[in-house]
CSV table of C-alpha atoms in Angstrom, one decimal:
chain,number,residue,atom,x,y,z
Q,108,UNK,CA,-9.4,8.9,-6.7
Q,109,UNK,CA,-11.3,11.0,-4.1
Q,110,UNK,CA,-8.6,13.5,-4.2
Q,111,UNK,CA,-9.3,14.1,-8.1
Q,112,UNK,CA,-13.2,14.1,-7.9
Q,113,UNK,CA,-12.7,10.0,-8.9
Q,114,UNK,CA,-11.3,9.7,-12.6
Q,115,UNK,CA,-8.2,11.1,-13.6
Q,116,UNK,CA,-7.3,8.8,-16.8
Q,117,UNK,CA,-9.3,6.7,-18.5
Q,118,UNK,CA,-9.4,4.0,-21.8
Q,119,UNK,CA,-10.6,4.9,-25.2
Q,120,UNK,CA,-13.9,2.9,-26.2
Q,121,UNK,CA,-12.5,-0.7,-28.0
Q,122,UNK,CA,-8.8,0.0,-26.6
Q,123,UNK,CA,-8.4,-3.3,-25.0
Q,124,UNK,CA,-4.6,-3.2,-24.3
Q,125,UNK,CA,-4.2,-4.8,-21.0
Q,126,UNK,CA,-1.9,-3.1,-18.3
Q,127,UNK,CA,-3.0,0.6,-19.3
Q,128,UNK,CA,-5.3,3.3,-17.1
Q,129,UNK,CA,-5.0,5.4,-21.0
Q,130,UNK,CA,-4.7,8.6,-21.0
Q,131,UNK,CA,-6.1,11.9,-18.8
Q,132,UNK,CA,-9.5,12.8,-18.8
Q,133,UNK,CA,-10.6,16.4,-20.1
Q,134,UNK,CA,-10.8,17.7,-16.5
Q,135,UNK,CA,-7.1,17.3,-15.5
Q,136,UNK,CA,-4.0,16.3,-17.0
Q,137,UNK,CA,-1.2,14.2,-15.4
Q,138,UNK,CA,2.5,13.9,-15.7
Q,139,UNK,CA,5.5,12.1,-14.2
Q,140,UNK,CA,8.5,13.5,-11.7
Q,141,UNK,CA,11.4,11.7,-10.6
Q,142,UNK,CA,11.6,9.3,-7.7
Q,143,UNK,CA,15.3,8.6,-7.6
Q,144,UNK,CA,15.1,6.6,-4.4
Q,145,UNK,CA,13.2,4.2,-6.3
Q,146,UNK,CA,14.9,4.1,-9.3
Q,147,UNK,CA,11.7,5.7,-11.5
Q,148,UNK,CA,13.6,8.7,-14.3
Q,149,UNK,CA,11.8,10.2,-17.1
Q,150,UNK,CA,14.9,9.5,-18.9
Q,151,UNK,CA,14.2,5.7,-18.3
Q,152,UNK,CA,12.8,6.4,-22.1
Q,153,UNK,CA,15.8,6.9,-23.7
Q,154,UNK,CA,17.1,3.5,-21.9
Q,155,UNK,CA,16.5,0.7,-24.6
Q,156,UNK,CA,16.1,-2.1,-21.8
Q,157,UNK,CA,13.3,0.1,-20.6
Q,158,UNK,CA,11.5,2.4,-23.2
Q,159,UNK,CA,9.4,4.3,-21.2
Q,160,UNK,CA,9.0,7.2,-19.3
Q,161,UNK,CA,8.9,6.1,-15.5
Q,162,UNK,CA,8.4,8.3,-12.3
Q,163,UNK,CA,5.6,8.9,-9.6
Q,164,UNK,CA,2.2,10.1,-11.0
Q,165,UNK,CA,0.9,14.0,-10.5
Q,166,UNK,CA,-3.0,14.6,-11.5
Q,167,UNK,CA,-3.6,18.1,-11.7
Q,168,UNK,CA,-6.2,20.7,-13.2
Q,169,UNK,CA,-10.0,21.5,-11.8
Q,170,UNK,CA,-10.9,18.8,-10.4
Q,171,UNK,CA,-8.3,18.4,-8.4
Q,172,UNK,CA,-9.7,19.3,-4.8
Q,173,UNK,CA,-8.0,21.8,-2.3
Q,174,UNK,CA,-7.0,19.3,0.5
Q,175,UNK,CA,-8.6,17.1,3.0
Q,176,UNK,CA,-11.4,19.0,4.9
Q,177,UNK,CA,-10.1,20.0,8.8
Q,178,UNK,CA,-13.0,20.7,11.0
Q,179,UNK,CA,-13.1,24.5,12.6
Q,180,UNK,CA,-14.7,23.1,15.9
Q,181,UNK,CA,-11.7,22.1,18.3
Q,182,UNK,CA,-11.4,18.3,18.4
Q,183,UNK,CA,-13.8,16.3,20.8
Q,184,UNK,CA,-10.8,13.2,21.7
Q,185,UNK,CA,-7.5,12.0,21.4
Q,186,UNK,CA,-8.5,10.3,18.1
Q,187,UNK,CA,-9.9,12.9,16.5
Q,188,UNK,CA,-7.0,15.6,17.0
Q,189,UNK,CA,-4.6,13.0,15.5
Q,190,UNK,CA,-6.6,12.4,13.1
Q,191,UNK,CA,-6.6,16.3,12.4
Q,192,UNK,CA,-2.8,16.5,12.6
Q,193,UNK,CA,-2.5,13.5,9.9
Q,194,UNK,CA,-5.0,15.1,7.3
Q,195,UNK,CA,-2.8,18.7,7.9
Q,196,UNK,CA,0.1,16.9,7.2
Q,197,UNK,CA,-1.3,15.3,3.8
Q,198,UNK,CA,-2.4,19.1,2.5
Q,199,UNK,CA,0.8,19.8,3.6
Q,200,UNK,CA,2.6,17.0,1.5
Q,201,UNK,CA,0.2,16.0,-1.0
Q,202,UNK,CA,-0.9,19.2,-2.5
Q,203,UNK,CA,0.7,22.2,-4.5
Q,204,UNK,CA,-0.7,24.9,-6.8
Q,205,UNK,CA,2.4,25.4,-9.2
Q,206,UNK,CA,3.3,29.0,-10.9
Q,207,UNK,CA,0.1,28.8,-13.1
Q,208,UNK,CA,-2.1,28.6,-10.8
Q,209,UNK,CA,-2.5,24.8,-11.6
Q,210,UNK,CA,-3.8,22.8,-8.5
Q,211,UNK,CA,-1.5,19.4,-8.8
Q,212,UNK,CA,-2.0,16.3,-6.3
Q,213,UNK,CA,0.7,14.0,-5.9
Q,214,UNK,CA,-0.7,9.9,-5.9
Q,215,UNK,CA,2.0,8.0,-4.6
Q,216,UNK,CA,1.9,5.6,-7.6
Q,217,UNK,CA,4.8,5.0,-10.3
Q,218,UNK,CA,3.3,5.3,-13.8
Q,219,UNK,CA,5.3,4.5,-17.1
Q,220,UNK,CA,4.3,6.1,-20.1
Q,221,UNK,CA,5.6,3.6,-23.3
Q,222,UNK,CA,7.7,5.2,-26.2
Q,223,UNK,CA,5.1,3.5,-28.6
Q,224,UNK,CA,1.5,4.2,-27.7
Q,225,UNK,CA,2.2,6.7,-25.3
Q,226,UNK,CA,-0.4,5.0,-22.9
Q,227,UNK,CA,0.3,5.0,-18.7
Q,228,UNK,CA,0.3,2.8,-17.3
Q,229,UNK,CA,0.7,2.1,-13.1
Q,230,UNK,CA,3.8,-0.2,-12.2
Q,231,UNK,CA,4.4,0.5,-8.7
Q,232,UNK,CA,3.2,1.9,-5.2
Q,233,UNK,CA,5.4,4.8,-3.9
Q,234,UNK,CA,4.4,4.7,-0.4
Q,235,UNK,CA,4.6,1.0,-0.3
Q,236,UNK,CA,8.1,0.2,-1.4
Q,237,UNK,CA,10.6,-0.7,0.8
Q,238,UNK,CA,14.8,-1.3,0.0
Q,239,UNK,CA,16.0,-4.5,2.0
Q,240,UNK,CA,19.3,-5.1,2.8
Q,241,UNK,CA,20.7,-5.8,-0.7
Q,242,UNK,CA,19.1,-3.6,-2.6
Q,243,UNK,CA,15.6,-4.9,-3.4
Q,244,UNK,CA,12.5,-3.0,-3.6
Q,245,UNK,CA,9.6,-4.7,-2.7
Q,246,UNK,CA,6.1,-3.3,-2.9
Q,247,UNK,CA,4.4,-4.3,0.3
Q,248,UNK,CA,0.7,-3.7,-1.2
Q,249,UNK,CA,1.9,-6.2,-3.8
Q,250,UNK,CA,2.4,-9.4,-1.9
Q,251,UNK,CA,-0.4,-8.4,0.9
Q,252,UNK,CA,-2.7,-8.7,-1.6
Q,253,UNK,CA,-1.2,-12.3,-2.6
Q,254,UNK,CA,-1.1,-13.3,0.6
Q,255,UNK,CA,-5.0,-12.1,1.0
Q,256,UNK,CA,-5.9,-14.3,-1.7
Q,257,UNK,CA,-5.9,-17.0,0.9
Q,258,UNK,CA,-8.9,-18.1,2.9
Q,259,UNK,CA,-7.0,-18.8,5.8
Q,260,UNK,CA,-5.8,-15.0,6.2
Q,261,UNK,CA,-8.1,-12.4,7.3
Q,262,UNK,CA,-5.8,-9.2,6.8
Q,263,UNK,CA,-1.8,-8.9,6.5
Q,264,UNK,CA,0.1,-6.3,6.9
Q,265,UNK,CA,3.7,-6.7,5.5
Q,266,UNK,CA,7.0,-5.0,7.2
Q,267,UNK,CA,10.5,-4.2,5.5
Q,268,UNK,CA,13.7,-3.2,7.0
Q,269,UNK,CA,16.8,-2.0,5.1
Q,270,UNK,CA,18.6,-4.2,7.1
Q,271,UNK,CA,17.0,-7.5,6.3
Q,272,UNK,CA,17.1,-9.9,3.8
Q,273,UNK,CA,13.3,-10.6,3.8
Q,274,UNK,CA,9.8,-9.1,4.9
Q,275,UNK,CA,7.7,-9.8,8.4
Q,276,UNK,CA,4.3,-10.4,7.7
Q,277,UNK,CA,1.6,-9.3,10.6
Q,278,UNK,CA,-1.6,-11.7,10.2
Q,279,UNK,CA,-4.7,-11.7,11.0
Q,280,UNK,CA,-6.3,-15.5,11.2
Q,281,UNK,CA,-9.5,-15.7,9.7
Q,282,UNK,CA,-12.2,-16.7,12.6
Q,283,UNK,CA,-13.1,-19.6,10.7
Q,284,UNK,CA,-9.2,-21.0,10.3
Q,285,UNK,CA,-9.1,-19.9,14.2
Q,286,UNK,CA,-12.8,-22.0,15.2
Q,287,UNK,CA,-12.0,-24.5,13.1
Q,288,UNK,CA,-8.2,-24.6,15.1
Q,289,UNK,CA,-9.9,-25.0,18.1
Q,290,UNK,CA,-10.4,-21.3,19.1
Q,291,UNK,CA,-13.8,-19.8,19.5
Q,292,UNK,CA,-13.3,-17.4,22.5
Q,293,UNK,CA,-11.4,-14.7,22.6
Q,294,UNK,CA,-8.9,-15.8,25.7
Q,295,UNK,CA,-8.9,-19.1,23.3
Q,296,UNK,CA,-7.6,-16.8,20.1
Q,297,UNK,CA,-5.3,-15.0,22.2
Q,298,UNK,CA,-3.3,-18.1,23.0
Q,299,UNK,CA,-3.9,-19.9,19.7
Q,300,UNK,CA,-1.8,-16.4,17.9
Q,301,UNK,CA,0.9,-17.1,20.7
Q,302,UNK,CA,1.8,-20.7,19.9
Q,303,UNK,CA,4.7,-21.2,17.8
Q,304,UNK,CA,2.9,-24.3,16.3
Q,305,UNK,CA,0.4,-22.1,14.3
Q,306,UNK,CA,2.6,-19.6,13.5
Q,307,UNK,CA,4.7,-22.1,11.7
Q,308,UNK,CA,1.4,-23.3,10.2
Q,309,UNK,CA,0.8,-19.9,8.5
Q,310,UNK,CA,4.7,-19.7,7.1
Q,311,UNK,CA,4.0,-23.0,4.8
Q,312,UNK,CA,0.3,-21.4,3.9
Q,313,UNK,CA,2.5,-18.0,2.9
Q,314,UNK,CA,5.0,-20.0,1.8
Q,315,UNK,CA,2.9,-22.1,-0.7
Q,316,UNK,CA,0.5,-19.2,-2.0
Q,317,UNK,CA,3.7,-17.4,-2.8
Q,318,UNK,CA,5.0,-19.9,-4.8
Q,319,UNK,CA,1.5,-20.9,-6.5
Q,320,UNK,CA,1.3,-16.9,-7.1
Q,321,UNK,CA,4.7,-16.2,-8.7
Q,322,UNK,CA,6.6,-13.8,-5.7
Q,323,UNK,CA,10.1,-14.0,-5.6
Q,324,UNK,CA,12.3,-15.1,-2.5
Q,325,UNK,CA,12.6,-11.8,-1.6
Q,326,UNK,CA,8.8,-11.3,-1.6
Q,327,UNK,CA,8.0,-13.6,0.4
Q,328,UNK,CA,7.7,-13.4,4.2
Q,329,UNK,CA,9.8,-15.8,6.4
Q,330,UNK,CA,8.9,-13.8,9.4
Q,331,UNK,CA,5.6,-14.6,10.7
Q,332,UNK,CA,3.8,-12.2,13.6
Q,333,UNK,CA,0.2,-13.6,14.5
Q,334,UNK,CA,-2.8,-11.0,15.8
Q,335,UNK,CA,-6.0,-12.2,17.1
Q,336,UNK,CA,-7.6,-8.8,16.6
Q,337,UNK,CA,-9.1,-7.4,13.5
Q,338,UNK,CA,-8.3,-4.2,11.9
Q,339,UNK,CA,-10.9,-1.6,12.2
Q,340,UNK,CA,-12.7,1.8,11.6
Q,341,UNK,CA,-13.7,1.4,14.9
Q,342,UNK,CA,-9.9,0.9,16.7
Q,343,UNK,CA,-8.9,3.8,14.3
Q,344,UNK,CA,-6.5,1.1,12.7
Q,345,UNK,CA,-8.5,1.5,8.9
Q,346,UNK,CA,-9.4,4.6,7.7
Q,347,UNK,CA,-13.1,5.3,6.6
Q,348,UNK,CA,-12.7,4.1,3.2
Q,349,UNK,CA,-11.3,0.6,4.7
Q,350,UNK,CA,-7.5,1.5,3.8
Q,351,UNK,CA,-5.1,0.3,6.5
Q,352,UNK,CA,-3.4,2.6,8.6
Q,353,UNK,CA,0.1,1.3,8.6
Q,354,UNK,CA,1.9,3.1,11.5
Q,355,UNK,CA,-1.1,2.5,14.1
Q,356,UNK,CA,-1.1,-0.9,13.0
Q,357,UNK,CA,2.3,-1.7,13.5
Q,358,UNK,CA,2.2,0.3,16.7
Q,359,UNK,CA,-0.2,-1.8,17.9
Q,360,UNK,CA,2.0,-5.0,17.8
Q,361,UNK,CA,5.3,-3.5,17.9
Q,362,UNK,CA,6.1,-5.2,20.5
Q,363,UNK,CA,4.9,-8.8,18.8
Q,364,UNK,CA,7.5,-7.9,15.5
Q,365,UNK,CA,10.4,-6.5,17.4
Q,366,UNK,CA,10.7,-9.7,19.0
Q,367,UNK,CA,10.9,-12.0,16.1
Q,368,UNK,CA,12.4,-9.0,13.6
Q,369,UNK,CA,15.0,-7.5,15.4
C-alpha cells in the first residue's frame, strides 16, 4: 500500500499456504476492529463454524505516512479543488494517531486471523460491500473483476441497492466487441450502447462468465447499463494509480441506471 510505504505483511520464505498475506512486517504491526454492519467480530474466533478472528484491517507504526499530500497553492480548477476536498476528507477518515503516539491507517479490507497458524489472511472489501434487499453482502470489486475477465468488456462498474434483489452492472464495450458490432465512430458507438439488442447481448456474456466463474445468483448482474466512453485519468473518472472513482462514475450515467434500476 502507498499509504504504508508499500508492505505491511508479508510470507515467511518456503510458507506456501495459499490464501495468506502472513504476518506484519518489522516496520508496522496490524490488527483487526469490528465492522458490525458487515458482520466481521473478533469474537468470530470463539464461533466454531468460523474459527477466526474477523474484522476490518488497521496497519499502523512508522511507516505509516501522515495523510495524503494537499497542495498550499490555492487550486488552479474545478477538478483540482475537489480533488483537494476528497484527499482532506480521506486524512480526515483514514488516519488516527492513537494514545501512544502510534500512527494507525485504516485499509478498508476484512482480514481473518485463523485460530491455528495465526496467519491473516484478506476475505473481503469494506468499501465495496453492499446489503441488498434480503440481506446479502456482495463485494462489488469481487464480481467486477469476474466480469473483467471477459474480452468482450472493457471496464464494469457494479451498483447495489438495499432495496434490490440483484446488482446493475455499468459496462464499458470493448472497441473491438463495438468494431467488430458494426460500430467504429463514435456517433456509431453512441447508438450501438443505446439499443436494447446489445444490451441483452452483454446480460447472456455476464450471465455465462458468471456461471463459468462460480458467482452466485445474487452476484450476478440482471441489470445491464451500456457506456460508450472509457474511464479515464484524463475525465477525472480513475484516479492516478488507475483505481475507479466510483461516485463520478456513476454520476456520469446516473441518468442511464436510474432508468433501468429504479
Amino acid at each position: 500500500l502507498t499509504e504504508t510505504c508499500c508492505g505491511g505483511c508479508g510470507v515467511s520464505p518456503g510458507d506456501a499456504t495459499p490464501g495468506t498475506v502472513g504476518g506484519p512486517l518489522a516496520s508496522c504491526m496490524y490488527k483487526l476492529e469490528d465492522w458490525e454492519e458487515g458482520g466481521y467480530k473478533k469474537k468470530d474466533k470463539d464461533d466454531p463454524s468460523i474459527n477466526a478472528m474477523r474484522g476490518e484491517v488497521h496497519i499502523g507504526g512508522p511507516s505509516v505516512t501522515m495523510g495524503y499530500f494537499i497542495p498550499s497553492t490555492p487550486p488552479r480548477n474545478d477538478m483540482e479543488a475537489k480533488n483537494i476536498e476528497e484527499l482532506k476528507g480521506k486524512n480526515s477518515n483514514d488516519f488516527y494517531t492513537d494514545a501512544n503516539g502510534t500512527r494507525w491507517f485504516k485499509t478498508g479490507d476484512i482480514g481473518a486471523v485463523d485460530n491455528v497458524q495465526k496467519r491473516l489472511a484478506i476475505v473481503d472489501r469494506k468499501k465495496d460491500l453492499v446489503k441488498l434487499r434480503h440481506g446479502e453482502y456482495v463485494a462489488l470489486s469481487k464480481v467486477e473483476g469476474v466480469l473483467q475477465s471477459d474480452a468482450a468488456i472493457d471496464q464494469v462498474l457494479c451498483v447495489g441497492k438495499s432495496t434490490k434483489t440483484t446488482l446493475c452492472a455499468v459496462i464499458v464495450p470493448s472497441r473491438d466487441h463495438m468494431v467488430a458490432s458494426g460500430a467504429s465512430t463514435e456517433a456509431e458507438k453512441e447508438a450501438l450502447c443505446k439499443d436494447p439488442k446489445y444490451a441483452e447481448a452483454f446480460g447472456a456474456i455476464v450471465k455465462d462468465v458468471a456461471k463459468k466463474r462460480g458467482l452466485s445468483q445474487t452476484e450476478t448482474p440482471s441489470v445491464i447499463v451500456l457506456s460508450p466512453h472509457p474511464w479515464t485519468v484524463e475525465n477525472d473518472l480513475l484516479t492516478a494509480a488507475q483505481k475507479k472513482k466510483r461516485p463520478q462514475i456513476l454520476a456520469s450515467v446516473q441518468d442511464l441506471v436510474d432508468a433501468k434500476y429504479k
